[in-house]
Short mmCIF file of N, CA and C in Angstrom, two decimals:
data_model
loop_
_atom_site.label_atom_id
_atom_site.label_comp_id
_atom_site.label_asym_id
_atom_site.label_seq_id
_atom_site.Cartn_x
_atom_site.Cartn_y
_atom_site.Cartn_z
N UNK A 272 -16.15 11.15 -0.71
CA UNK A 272 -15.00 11.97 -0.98
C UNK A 272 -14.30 11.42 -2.24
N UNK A 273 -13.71 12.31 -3.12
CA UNK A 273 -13.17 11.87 -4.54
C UNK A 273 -11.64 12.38 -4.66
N UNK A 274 -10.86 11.37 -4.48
CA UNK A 274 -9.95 11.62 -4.30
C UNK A 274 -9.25 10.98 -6.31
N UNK A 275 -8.21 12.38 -6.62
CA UNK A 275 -6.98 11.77 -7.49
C UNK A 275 -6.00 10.66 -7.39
N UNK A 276 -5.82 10.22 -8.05
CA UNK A 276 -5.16 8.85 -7.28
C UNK A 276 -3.67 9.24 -8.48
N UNK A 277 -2.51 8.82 -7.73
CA UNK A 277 -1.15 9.18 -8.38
C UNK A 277 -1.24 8.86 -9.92
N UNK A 278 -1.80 8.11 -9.96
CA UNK A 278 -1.89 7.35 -11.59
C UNK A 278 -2.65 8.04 -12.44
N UNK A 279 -3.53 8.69 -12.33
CA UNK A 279 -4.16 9.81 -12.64
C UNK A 279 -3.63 10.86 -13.16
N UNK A 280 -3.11 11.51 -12.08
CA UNK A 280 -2.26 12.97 -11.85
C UNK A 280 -0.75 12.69 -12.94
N UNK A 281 -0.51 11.84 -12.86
CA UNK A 281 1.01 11.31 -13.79
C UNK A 281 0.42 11.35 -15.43
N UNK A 282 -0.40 10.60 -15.22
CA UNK A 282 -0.98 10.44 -16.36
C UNK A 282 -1.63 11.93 -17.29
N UNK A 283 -1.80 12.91 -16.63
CA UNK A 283 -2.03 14.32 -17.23
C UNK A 283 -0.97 14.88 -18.22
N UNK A 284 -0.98 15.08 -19.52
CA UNK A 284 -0.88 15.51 -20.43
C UNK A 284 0.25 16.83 -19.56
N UNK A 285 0.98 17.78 -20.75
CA UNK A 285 2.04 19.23 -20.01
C UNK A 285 1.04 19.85 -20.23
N UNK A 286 0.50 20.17 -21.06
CA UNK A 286 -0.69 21.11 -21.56
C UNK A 286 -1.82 20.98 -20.82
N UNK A 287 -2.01 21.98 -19.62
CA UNK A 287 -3.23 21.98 -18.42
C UNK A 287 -4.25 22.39 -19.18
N UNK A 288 -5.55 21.72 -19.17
CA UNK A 288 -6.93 22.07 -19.53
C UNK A 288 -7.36 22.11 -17.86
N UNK A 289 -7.81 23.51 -17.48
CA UNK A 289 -8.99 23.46 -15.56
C UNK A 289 -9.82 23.52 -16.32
N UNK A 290 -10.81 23.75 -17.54
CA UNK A 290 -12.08 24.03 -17.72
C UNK A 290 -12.56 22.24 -18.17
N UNK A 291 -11.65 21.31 -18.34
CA UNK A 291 -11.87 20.26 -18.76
C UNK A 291 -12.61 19.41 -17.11
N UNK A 292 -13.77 18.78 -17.21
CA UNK A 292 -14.58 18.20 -16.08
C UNK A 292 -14.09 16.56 -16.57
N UNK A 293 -14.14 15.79 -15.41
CA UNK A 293 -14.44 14.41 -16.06
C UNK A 293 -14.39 13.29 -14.50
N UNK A 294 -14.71 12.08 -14.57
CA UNK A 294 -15.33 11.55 -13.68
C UNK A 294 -13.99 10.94 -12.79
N UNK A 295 -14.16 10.79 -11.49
CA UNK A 295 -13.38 9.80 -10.95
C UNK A 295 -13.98 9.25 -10.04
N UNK A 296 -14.37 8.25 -9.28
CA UNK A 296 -15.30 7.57 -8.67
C UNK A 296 -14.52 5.77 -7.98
N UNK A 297 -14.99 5.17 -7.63
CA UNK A 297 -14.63 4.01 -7.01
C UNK A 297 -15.72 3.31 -8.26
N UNK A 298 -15.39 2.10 -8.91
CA UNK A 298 -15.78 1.01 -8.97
C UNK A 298 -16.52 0.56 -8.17
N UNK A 299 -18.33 0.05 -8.14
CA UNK A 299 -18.86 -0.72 -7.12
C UNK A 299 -18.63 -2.19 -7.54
N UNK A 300 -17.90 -2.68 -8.49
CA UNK A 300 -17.32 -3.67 -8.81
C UNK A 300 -16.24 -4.87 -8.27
N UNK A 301 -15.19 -3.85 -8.47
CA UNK A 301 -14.32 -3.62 -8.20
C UNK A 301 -13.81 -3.32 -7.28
N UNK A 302 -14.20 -2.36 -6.60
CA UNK A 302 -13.70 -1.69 -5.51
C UNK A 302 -12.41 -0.42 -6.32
N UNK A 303 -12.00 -0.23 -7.34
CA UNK A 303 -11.09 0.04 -8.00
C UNK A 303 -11.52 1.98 -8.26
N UNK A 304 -10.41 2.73 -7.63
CA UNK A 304 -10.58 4.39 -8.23
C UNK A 304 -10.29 4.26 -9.58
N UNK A 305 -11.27 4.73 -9.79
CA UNK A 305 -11.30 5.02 -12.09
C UNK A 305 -11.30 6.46 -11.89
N UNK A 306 -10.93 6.85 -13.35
CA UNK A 306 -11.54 8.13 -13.96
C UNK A 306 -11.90 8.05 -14.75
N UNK A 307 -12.56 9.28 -15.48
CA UNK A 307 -13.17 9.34 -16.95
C UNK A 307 -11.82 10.46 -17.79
N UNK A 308 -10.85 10.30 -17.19
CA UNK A 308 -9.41 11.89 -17.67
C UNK A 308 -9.31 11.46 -19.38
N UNK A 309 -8.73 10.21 -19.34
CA UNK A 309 -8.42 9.93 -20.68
C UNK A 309 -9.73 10.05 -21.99
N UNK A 310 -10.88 9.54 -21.16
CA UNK A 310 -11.53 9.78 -22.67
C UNK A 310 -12.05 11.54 -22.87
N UNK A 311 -12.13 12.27 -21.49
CA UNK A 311 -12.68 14.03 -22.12
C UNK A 311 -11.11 14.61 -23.10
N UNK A 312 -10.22 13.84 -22.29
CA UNK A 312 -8.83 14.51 -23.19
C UNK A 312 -9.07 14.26 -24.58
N UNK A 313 -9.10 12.97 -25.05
CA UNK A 313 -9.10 12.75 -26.14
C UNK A 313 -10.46 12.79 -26.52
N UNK A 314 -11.36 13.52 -25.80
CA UNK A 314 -13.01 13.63 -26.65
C UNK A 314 -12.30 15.25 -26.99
N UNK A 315 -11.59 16.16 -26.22
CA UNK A 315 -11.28 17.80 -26.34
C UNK A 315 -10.25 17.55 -27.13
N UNK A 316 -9.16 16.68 -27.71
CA UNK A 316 -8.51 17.09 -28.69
C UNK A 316 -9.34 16.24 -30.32
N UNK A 317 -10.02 15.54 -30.09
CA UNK A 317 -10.59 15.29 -31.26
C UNK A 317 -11.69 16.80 -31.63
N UNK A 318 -12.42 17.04 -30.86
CA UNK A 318 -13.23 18.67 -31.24
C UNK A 318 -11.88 19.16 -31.60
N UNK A 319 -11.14 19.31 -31.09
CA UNK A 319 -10.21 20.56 -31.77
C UNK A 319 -9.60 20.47 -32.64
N UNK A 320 -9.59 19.04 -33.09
CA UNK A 320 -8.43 18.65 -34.50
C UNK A 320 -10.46 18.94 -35.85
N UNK A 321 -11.27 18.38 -35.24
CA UNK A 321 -12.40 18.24 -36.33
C UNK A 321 -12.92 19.80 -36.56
N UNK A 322 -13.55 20.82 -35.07
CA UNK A 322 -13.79 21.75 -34.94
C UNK A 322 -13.98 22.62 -36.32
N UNK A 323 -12.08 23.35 -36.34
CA UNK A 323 -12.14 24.06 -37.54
C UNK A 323 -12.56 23.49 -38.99
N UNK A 324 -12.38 22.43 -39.11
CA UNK A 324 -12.92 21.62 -40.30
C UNK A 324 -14.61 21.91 -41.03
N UNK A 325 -14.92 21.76 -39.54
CA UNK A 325 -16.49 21.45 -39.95
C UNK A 325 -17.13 22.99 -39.98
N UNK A 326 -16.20 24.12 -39.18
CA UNK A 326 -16.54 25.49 -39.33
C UNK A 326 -16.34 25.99 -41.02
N UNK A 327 -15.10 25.36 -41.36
CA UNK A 327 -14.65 25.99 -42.41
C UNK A 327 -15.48 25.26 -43.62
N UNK A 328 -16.37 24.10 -43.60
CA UNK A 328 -17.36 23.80 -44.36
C UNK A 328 -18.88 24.53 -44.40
N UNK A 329 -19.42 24.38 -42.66
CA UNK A 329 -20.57 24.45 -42.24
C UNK A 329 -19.96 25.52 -41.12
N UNK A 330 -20.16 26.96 -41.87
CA UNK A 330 -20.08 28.43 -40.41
C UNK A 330 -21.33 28.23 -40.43
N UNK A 331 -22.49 27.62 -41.40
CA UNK A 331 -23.97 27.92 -41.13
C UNK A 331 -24.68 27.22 -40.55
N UNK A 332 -24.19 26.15 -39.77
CA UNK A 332 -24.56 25.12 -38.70
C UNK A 332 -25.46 25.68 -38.00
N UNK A 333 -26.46 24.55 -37.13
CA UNK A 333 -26.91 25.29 -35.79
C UNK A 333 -26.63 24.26 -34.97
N UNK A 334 -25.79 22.90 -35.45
CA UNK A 334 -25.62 22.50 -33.73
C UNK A 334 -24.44 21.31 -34.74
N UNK A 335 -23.47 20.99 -33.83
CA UNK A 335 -23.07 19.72 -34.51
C UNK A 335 -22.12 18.80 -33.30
N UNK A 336 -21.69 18.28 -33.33
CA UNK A 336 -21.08 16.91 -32.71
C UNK A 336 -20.57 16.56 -33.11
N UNK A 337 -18.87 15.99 -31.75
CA UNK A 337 -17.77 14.92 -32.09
C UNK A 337 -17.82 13.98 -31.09
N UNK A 338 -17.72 12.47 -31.13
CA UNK A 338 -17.96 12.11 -30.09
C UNK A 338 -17.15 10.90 -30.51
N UNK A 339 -16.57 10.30 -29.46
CA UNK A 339 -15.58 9.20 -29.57
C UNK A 339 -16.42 7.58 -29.44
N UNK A 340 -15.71 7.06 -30.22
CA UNK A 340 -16.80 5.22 -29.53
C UNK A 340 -15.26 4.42 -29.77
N UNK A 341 -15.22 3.80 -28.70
CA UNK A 341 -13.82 2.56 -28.09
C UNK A 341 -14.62 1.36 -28.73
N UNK A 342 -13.61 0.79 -29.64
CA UNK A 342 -14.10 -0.58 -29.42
C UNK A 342 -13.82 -1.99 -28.47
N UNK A 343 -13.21 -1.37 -27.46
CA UNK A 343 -13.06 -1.93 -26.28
C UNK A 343 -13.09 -1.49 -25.18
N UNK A 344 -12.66 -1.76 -23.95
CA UNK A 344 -13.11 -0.97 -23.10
C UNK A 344 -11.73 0.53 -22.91
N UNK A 345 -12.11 1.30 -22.22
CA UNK A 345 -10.89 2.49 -22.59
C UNK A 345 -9.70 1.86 -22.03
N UNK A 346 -8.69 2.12 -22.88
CA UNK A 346 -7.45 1.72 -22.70
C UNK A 346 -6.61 2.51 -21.72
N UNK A 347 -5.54 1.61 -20.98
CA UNK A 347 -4.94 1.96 -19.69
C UNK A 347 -3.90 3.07 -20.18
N UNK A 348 -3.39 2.51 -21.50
CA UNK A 348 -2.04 3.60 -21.70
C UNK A 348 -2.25 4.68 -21.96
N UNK A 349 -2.25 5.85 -21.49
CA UNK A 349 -2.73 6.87 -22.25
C UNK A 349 -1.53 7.97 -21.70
N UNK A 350 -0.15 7.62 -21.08
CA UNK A 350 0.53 8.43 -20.80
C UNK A 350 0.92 9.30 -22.78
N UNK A 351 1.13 8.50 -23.32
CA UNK A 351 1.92 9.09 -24.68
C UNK A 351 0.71 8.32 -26.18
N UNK A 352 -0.58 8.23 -25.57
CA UNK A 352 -1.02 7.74 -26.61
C UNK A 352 -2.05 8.58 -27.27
N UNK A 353 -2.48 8.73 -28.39
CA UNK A 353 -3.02 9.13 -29.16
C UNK A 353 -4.78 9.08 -29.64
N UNK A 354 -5.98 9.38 -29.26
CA UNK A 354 -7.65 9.25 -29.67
C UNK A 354 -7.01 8.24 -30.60
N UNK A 355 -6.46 9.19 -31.67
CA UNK A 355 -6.78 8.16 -33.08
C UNK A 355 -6.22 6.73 -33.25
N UNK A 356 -5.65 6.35 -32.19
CA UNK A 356 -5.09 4.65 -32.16
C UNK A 356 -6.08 3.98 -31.37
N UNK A 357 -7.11 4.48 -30.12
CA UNK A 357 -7.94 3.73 -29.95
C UNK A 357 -9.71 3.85 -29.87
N UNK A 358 -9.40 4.89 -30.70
CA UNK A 358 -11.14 5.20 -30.98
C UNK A 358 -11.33 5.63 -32.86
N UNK A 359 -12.59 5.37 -32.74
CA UNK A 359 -13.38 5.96 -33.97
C UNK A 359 -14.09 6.98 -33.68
N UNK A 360 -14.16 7.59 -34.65
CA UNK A 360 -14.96 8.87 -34.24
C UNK A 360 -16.19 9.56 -35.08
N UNK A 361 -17.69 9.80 -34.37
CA UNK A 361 -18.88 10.04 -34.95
C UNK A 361 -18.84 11.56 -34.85
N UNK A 362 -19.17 12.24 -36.32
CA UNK A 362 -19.25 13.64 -36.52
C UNK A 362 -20.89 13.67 -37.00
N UNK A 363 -21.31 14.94 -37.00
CA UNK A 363 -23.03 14.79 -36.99
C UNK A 363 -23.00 16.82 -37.04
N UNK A 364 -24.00 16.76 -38.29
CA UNK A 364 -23.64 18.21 -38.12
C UNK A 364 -25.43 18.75 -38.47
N UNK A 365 -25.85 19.62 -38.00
CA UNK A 365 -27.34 20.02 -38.07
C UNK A 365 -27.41 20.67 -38.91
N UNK A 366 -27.84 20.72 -39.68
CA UNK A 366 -28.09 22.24 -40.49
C UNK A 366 -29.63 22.01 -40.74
N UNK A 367 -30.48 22.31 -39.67
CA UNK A 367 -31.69 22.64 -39.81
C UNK A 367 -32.49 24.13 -40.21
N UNK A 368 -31.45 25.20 -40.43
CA UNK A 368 -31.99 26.11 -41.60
C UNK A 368 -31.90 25.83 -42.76
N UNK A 369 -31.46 24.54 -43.32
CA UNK A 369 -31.31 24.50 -44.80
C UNK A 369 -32.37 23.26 -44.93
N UNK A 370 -33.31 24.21 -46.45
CA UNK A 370 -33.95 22.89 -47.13
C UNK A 370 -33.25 22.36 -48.09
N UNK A 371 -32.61 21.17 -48.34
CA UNK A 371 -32.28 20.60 -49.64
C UNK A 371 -33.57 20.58 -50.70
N UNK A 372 -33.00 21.10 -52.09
CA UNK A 372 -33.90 21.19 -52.71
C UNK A 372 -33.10 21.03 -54.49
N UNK A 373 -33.76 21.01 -55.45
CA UNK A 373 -32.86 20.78 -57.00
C UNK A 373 -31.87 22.01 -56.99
N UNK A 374 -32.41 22.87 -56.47
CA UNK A 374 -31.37 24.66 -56.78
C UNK A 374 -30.02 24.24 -56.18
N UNK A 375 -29.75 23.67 -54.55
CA UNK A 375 -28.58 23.39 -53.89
C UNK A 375 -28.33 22.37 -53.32
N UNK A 376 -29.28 21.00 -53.87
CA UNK A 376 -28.56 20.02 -53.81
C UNK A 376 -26.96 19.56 -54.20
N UNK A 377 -26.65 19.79 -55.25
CA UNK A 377 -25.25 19.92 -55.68
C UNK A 377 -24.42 20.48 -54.63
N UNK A 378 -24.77 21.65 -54.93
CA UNK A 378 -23.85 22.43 -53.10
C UNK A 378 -23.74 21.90 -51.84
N UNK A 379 -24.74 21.35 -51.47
CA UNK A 379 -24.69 20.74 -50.57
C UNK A 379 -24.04 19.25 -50.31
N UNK A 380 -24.38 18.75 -51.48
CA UNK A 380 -23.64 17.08 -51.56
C UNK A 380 -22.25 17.84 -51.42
N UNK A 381 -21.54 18.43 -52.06
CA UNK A 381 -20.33 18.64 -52.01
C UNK A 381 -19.54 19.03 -51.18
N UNK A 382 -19.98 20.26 -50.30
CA UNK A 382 -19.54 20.90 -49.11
C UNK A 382 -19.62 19.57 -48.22
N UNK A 383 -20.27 18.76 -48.06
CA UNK A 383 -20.33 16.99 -47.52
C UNK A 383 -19.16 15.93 -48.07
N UNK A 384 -19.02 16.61 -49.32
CA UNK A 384 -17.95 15.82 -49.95
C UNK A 384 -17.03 15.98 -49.08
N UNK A 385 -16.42 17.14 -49.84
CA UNK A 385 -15.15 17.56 -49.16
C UNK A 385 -14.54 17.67 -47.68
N UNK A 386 -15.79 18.26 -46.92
CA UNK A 386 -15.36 17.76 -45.33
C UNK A 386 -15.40 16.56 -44.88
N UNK A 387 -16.05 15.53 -45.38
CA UNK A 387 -15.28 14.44 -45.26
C UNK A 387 -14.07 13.94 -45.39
N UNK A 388 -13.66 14.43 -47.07
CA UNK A 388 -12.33 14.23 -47.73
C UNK A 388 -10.88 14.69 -46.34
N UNK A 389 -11.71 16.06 -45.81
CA UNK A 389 -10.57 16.66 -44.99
C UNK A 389 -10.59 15.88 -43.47
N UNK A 390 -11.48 15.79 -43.30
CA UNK A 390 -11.16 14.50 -42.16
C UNK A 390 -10.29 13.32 -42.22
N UNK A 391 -11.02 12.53 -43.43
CA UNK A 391 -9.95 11.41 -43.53
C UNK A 391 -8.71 11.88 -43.94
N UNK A 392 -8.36 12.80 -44.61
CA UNK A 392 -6.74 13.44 -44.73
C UNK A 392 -6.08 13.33 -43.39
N UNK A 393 -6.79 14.28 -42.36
CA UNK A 393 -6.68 13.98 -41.22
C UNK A 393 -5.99 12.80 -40.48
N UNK A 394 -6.32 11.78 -41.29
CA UNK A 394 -6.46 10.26 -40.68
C UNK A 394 -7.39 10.14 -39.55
N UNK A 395 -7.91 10.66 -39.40
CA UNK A 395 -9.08 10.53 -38.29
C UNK A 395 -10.08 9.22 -38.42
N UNK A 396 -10.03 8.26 -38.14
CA UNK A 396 -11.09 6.93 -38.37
C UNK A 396 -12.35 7.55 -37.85
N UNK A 397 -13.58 7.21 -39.06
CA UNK A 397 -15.27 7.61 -38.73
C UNK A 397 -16.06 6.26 -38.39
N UNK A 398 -16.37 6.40 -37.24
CA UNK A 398 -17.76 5.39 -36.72
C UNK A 398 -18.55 5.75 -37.85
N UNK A 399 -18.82 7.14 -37.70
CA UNK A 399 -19.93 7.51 -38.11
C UNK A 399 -20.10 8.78 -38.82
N UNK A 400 -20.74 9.14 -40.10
CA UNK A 400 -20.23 10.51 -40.88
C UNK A 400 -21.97 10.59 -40.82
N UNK A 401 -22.39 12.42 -40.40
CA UNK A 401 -24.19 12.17 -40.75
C UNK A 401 -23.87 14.05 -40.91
N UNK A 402 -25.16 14.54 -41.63
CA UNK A 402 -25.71 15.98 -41.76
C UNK A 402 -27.31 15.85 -41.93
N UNK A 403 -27.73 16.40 -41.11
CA UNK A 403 -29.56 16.32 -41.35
C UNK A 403 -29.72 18.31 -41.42
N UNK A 404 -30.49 17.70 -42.56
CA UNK A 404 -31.34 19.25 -42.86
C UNK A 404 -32.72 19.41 -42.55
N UNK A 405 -33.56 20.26 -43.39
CA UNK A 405 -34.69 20.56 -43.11
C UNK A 405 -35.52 19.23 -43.40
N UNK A 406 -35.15 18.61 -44.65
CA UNK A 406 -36.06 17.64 -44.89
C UNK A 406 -35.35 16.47 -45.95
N UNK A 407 -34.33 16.18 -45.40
CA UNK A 407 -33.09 15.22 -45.63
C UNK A 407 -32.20 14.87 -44.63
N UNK A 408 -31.57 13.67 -45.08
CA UNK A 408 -30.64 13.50 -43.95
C UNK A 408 -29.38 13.08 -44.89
N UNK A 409 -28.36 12.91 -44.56
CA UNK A 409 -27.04 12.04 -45.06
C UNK A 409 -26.23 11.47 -44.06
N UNK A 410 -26.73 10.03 -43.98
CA UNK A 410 -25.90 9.24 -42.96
C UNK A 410 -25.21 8.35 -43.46
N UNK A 411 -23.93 8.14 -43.18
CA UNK A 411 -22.56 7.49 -43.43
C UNK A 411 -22.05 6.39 -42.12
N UNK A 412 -22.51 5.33 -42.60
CA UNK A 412 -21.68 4.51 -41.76
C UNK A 412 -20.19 4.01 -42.01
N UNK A 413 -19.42 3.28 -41.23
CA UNK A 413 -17.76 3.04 -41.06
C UNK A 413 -18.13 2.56 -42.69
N UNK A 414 -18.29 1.29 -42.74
CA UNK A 414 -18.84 0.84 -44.33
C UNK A 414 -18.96 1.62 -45.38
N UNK A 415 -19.58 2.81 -45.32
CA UNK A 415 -20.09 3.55 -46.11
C UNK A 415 -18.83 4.72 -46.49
N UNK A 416 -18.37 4.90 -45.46
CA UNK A 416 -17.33 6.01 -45.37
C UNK A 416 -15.99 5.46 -46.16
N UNK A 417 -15.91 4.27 -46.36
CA UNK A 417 -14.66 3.78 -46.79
C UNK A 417 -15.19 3.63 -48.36
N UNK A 418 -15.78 3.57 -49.11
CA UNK A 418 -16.41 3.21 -49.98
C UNK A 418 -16.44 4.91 -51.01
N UNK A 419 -16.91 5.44 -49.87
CA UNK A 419 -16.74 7.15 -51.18
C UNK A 419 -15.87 8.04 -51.66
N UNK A 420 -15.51 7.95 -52.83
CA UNK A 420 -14.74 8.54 -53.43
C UNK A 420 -14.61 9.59 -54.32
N UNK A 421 -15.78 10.02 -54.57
CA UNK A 421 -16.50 11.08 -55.76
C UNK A 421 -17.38 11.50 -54.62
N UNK A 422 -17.41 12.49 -55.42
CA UNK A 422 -18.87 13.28 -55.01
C UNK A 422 -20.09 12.41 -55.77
N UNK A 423 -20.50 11.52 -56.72
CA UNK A 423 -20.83 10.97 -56.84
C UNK A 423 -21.11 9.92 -56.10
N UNK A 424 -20.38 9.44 -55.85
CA UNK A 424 -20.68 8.01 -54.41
C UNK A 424 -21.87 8.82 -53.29
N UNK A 425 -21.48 10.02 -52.66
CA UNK A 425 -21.84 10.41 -51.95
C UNK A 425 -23.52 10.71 -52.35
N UNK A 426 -23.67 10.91 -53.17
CA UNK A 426 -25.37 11.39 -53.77
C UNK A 426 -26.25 10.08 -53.16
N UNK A 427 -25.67 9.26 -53.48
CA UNK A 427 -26.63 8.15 -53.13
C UNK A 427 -26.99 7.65 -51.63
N UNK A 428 -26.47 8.52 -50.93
CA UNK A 428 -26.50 8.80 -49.16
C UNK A 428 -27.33 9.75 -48.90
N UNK A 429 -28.17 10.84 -49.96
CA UNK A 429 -28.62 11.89 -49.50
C UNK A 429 -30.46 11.44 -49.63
N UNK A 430 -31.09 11.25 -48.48
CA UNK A 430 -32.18 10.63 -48.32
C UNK A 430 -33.25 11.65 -48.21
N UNK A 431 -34.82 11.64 -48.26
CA UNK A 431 -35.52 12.06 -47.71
C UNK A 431 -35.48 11.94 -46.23
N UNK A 432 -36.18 12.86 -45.70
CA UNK A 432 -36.30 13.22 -44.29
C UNK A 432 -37.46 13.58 -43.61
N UNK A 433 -38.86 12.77 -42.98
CA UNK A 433 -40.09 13.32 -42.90
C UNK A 433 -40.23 13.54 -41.09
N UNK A 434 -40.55 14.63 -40.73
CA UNK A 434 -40.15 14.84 -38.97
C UNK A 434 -41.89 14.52 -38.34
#
C-alpha cells in the first residue's frame, strides 16, 4: 500500500499538475517513505521553460529531450525552491530527417547557435547541449558549453556521424 505522507502533500506546489505521475515507496534501506514529487516537478517545469525554445528553433524535430542530473543526492527543500539552484540540465534534440551537408551546414550550426544562446539567457545551467542528424552529431559538454561564444566556436563541435 502507498501511502502520501504529510510532508509530501505540504510540499506540493498551488499550481495542481493530476496528469503529473511520480514515485513514492518505502526505502528498503532505510525503512524511510520517499517520493520521486520534487524531481517530475522540476523535470515538468524545466520542459516547459526549454519546450518553446527548442520548438521555436527545431518545429522540424522528430524527437528531443530535457532531463535533469543532481549533483547530489535530491535535495529536501523544495517547498519554495527552484530546478535551476539544484540541477543541471541535458537538452538533446533529433533531427534525423536532416542530412548536414556544405548547402546547410551554416544553417544548421546556427539555428544550434542561437538556441543555445536562448537557454543560457534563460540562466538555465547545461550538463549537457547535443543535436544528432542524419550523419552528424553536435555534442556539447558543461566544459564545452561555457566556452562558446560565436557561432564560430560552435563549428568545431559539428562531427561526423557513421550509424
Amino acid at each position: 500500500m502507498i501511502f502520501l505522507t504529510q510532508e509530501s502533500i505540504t510540499r506540493m506546489p498551488m499550481q495542481k499538475k493530476p496528469e503529473l505521475l511520480f514515485y513514492v515507496g518505502q526505502n528498503r534501506y532505510t525503512g524511510q517513505t520517499e517520493d520521486g514529487y520534487a524531481y517530475e516537478v522540476w523535470s515538468y517545469e524545466a520542459e516547459e521553460e526549454v519546450d518553446p525554445i527548442v520548438e521555436e528553433y527545431y518545429p522540424d524535430h522528430s524527437n528531443y529531450g530535457v532531463n535533469l542530473i543532481f549533483s547530489e543526492t535530491e535535495p529536501k527543500d523544495f517547498i519554495r525552491a527552484d530546478y535551476k539552484k539544484h540541477a543541471t540540465v541535458e537538452v538533446g534534440v533529433s533531427m534525423d530527417n536532416i542530412r548536414v551537408n556544405s548547402a546547410n551546414s551554416e544553417t544548421e550550426i546556427e539555428r544550434a547557435f542561437f538556441l543555445l544562446q536562448e537557454i543560457k539567457e534563460k540562466e538555465i545551467q547545461l550538463h549537457h547541449f547535443g543535436i544528432s542528424y542524419q550523419n552528424r552529431t553536435l555534442q556539447l559538454q558543461k566544459e564545452d558549453i561555457q566556452s562558446i561564444e560565436s557561432i564560430e566556436d560552435m563549428e568545431k563541435f559539428l562531427r561526423e556521424y557513421n550509424r
